[in-house]
Each structure stands twice: as C-alpha cells, then as structure tokens.
mmCIF file of C-alpha atoms in Angstrom:
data_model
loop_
_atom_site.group_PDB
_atom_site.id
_atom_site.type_symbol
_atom_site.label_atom_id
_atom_site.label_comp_id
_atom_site.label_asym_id
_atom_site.label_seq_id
_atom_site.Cartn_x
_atom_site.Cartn_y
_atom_site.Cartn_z
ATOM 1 C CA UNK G 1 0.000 0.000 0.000
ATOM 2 C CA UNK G 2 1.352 3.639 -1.091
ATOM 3 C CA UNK G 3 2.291 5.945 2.017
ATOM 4 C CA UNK G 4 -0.603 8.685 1.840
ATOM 5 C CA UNK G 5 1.922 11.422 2.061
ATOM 6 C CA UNK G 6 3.559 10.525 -0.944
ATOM 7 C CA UNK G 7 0.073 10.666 -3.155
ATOM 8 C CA UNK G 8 -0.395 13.991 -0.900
ATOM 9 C CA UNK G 9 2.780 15.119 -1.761
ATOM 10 C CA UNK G 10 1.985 14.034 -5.647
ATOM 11 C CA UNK G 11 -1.434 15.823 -5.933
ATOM 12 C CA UNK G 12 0.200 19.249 -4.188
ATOM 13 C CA UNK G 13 2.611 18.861 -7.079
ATOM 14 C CA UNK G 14 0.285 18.124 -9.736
ATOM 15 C CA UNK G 15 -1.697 21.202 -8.253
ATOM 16 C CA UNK G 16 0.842 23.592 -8.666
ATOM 17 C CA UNK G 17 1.831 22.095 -11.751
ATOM 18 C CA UNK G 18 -1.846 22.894 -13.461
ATOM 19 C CA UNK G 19 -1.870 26.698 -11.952
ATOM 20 C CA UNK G 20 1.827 27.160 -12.893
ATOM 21 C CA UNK G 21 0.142 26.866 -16.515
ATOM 22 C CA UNK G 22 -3.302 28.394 -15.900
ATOM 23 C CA UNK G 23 -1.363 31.011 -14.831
ATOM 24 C CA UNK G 24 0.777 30.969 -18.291
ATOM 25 C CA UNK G 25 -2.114 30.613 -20.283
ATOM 26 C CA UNK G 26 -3.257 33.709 -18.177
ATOM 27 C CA UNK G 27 -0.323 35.770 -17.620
ATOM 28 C CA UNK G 28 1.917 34.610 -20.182
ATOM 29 C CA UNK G 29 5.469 36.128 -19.646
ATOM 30 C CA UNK G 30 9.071 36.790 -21.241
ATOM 31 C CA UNK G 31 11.831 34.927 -20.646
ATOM 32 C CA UNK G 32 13.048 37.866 -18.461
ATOM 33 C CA UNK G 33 9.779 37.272 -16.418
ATOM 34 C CA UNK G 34 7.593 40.667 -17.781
ATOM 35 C CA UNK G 35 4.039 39.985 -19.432
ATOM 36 C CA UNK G 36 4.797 38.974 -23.151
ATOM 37 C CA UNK G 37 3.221 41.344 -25.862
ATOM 38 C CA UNK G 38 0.121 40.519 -27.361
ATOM 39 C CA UNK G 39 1.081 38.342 -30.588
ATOM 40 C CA UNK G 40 -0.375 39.040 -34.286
ATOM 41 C CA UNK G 41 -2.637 36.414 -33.636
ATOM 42 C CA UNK G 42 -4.266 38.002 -31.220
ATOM 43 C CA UNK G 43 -4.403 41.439 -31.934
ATOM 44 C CA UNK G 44 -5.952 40.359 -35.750
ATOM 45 C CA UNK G 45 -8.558 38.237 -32.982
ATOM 46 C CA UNK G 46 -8.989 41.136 -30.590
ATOM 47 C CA UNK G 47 -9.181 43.375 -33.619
ATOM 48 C CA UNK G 48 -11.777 41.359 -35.232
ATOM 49 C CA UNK G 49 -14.131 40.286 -32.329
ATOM 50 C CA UNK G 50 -13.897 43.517 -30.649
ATOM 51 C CA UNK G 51 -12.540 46.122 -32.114
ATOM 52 C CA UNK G 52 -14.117 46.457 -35.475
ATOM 53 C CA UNK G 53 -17.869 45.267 -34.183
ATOM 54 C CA UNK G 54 -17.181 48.324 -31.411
ATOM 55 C CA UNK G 55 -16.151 50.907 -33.964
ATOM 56 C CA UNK G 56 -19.301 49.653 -36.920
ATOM 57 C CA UNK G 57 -22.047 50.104 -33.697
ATOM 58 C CA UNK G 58 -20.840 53.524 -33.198
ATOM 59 C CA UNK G 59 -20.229 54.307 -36.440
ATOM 60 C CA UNK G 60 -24.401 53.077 -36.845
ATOM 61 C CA UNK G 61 -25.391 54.962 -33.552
ATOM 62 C CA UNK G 62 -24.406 58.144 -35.084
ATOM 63 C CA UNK G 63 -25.484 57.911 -38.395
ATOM 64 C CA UNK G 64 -29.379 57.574 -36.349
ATOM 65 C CA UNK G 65 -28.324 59.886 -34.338
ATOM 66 C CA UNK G 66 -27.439 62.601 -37.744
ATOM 67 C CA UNK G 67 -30.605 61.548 -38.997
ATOM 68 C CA UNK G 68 -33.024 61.900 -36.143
ATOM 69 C CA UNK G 69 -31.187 65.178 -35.552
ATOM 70 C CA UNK G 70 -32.007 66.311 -39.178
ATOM 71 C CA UNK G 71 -35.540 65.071 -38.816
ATOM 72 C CA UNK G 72 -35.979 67.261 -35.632
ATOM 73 C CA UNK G 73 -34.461 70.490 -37.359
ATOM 74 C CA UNK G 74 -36.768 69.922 -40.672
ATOM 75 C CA UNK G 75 -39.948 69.384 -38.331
ATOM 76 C CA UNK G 76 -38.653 72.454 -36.181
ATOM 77 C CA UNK G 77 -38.453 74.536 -39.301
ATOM 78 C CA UNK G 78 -41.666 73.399 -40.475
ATOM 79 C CA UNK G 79 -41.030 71.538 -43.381
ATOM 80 C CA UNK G 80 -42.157 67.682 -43.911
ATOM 81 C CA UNK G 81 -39.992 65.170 -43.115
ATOM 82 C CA UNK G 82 -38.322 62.694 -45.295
ATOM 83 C CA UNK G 83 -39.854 59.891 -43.334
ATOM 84 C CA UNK G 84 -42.756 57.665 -44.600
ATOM 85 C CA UNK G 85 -44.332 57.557 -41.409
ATOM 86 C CA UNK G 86 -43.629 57.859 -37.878
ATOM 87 C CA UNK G 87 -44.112 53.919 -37.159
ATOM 88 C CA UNK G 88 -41.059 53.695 -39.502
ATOM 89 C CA UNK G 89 -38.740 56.028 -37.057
ATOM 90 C CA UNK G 90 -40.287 54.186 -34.316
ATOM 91 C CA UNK G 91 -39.683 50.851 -35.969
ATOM 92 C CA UNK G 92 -36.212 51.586 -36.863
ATOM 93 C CA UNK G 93 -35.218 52.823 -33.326
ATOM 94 C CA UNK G 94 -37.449 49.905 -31.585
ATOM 95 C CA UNK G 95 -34.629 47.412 -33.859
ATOM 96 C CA UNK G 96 -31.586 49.391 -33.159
ATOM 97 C CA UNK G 97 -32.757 49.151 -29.347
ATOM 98 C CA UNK G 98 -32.996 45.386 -29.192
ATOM 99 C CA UNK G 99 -29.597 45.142 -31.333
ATOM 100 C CA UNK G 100 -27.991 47.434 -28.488
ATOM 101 C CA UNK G 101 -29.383 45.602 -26.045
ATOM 102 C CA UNK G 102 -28.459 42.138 -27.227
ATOM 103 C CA UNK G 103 -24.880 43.299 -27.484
ATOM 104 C CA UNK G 104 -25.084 44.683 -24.219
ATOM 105 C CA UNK G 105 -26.550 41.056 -22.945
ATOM 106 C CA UNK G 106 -23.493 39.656 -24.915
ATOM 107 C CA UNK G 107 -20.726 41.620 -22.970
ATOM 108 C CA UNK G 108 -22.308 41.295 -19.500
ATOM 109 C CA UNK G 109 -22.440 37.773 -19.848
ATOM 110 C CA UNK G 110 -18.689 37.518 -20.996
ATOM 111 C CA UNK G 111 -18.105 40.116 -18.361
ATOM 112 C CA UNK G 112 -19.934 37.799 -15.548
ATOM 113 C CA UNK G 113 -18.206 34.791 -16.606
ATOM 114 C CA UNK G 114 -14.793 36.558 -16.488
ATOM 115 C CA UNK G 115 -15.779 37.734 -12.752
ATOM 116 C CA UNK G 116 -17.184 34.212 -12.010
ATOM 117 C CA UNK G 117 -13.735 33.099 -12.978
ATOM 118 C CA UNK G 118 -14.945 31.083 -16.430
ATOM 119 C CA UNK G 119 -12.049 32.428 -19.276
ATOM 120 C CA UNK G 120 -13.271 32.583 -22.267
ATOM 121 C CA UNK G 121 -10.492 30.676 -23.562
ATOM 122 C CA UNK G 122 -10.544 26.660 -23.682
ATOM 123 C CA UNK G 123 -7.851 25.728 -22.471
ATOM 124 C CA UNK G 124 -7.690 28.060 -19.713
ATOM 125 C CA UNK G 125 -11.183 26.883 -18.656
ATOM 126 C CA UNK G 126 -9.618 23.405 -19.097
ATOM 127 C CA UNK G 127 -6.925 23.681 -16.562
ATOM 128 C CA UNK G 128 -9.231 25.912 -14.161
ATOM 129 C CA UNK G 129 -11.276 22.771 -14.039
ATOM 130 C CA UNK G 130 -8.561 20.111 -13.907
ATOM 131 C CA UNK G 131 -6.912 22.905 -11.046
ATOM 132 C CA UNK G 132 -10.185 22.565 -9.044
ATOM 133 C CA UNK G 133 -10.516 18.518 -9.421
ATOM 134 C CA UNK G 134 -6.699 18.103 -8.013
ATOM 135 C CA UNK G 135 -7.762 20.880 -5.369
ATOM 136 C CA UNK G 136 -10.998 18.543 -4.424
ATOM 137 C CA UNK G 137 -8.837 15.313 -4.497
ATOM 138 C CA UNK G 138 -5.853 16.746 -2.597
ATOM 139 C CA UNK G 139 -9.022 17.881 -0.036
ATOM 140 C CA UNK G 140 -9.591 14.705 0.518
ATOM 141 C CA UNK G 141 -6.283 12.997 0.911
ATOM 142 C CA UNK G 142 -5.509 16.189 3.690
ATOM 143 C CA UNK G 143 -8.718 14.928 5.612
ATOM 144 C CA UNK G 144 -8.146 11.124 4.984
ATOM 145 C CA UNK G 145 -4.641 12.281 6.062
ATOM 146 C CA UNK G 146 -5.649 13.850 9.401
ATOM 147 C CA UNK G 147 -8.236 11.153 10.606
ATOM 148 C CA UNK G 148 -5.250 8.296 10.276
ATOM 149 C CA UNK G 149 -2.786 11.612 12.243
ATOM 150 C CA UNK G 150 -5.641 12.114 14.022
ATOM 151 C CA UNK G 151 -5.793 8.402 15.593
ATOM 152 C CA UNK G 152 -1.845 7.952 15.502
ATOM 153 C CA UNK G 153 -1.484 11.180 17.576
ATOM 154 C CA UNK G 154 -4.609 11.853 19.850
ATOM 155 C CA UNK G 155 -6.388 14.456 17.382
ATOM 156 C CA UNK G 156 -3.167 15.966 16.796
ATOM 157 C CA UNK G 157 -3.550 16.654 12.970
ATOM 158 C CA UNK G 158 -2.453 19.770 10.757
ATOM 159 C CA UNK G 159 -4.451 21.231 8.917
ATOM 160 C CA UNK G 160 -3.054 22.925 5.448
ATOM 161 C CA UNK G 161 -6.014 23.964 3.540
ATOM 162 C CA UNK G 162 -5.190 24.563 -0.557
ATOM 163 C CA UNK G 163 -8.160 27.194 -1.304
ATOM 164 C CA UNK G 164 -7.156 27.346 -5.029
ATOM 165 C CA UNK G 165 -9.673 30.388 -5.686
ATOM 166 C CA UNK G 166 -7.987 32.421 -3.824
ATOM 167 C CA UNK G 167 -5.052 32.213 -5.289
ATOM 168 C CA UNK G 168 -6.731 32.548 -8.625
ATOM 169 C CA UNK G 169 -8.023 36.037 -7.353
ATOM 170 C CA UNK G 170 -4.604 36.823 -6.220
ATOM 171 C CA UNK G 171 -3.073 35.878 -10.100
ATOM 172 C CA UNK G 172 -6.391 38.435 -11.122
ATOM 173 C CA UNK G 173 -5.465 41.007 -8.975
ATOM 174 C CA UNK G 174 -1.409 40.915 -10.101
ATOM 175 C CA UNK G 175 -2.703 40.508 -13.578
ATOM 176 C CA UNK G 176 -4.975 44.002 -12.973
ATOM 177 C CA UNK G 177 -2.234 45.866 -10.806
ATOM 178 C CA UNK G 178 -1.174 48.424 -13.201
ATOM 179 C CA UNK G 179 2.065 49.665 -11.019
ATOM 180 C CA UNK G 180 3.148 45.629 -10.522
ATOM 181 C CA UNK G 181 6.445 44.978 -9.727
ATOM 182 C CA UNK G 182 8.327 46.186 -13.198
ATOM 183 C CA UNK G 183 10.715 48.655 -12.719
#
C-alpha cells in the first residue's frame, strides 16, 4: 500500500503544476519574467471580435443619431420630413434598441463569466477545471490524512487547507495591478 503522504505530496505537485500553466495561459510572460506582448494572432482576434464590431455600432449609432437630428431640425423649421411615417422612425429605433441591447446582454455575460472566474479561452477553462478537481482530491487525501494523524497522535492533525480560488483572485489582482512589480 502507497504511504498517503507521498500521493499527498503528488497531488500538491500536480496542483501547482496545473496553476503554474493556468497562470501561463493567463499571464503569459518573457523569458526575463515581464508579461509577453500581445502576438499578431491576437491582436488580428482582438481586432476582429472587438474592435471592429465596437467601432461599426458607433459608427451606426451616429449615423441615427445625424438623422433623427435632421428630422428634428426639418420638423422644427416646419417643413415635412423625409420619413414615410412615424411607425417607420419608431420601428427603426425599436430594432436598433434590441440590437444594443443584445450586445449589451453579450458583454455582460462575458463580463460575468470573467468575474465568475470562467475564461473565455478553452484551455484556460480546461486547466481551471482540472486545477479545481486536483484541489478537491488533494481535499480529501488532507482529511483522509488527518483522521489516520488524528488516531496515531490523539487528534493531533495539521491542517493545510489549498483554497485554489484564492489564489486565482490573487493571479487576477497581479494581472490588474497596473504599477506591478516592473521597474
């Protein structure tokens, strides 16, 4: 039978093995140890998911803005305006409204999940949940652990808890820390 400090000792390692890399895949770094530059990869991705849809919905918010704005001065100045009707303003703003509002629903949610600690990314979400299954296993071994200490030593045990979402925040928080440790 295997010594139950050895497989403790194991799991620790494979725990800090997975957020050693969940914390690559979040923080990558330079060999020097500062945060690595975005690659062309994903600045084209960032560009493309983010940046370009940002800039077109403004760019489409204004031009209803222009024309509502030129609709008020004509009807201010007493001349018709170019509109068929005013359902069709109505219907037109009603539409941009929910298209606003389902973008809006679209970046809260990503927002959430990035707060709830779900990354968008795959594999980051891959070794968050492998991090958390060697956290729950390594759990278990402690307390299996301290019942045998327990008996062997009168309730003696030590208790080392692993809380591994803490330490997540903490990689957050780094991560967010715009003065950090570069100098």
């Amino acid at each position: 039978m295997t010594d139950p400090d050895d497989d403790i000792a194991a799991l620790l390692g494979d725990l800090v093995r997975t957020l050693q890399d969940l914390q690559g895949e979040v923080e990558p770094r330079t060999a020097d140890g500062r945060p690595r530059p975005p690659t062309p990869s994903e600045l084209v991705r960032f560009t493309s998911d983010v940046t370009i849809p940002a800039a077109i919905l403004v760019l489409k918010t204004n031009i209803e803005a222009l024309k509502l704005l030129r609709r008020a001065l004509r009807l201010a100045d007493g001349r018709p305006s170019t509109a068929s009707s005013g359902g069709d303003v109505q219907e037109r703003a009603t539409q941009l409204s929910r298209a606003t509002l389902a973008r809006l629903d679209d970046a809260l949610s990503d927002l959430q999940g990035a707060v709830e600690g779900r990354p968008p990314d795959a594999e980051a979400r891959e070794l968050l949940t492998e991090a958390r299954q060697l956290r729950a296993s390594l759990a278990e071994r402690l307390a299996e652990s301290e019942s045998v200490a327990g008996d062997d030593f009168d309730g003696e045990g030590t208790d080392v808890p692993v809380d591994v979402d803490a330490e997540l925040r903490s990689i957050k928080d780094d991560m967010d820390d715009p003065t950090g440790d570069e100098e």
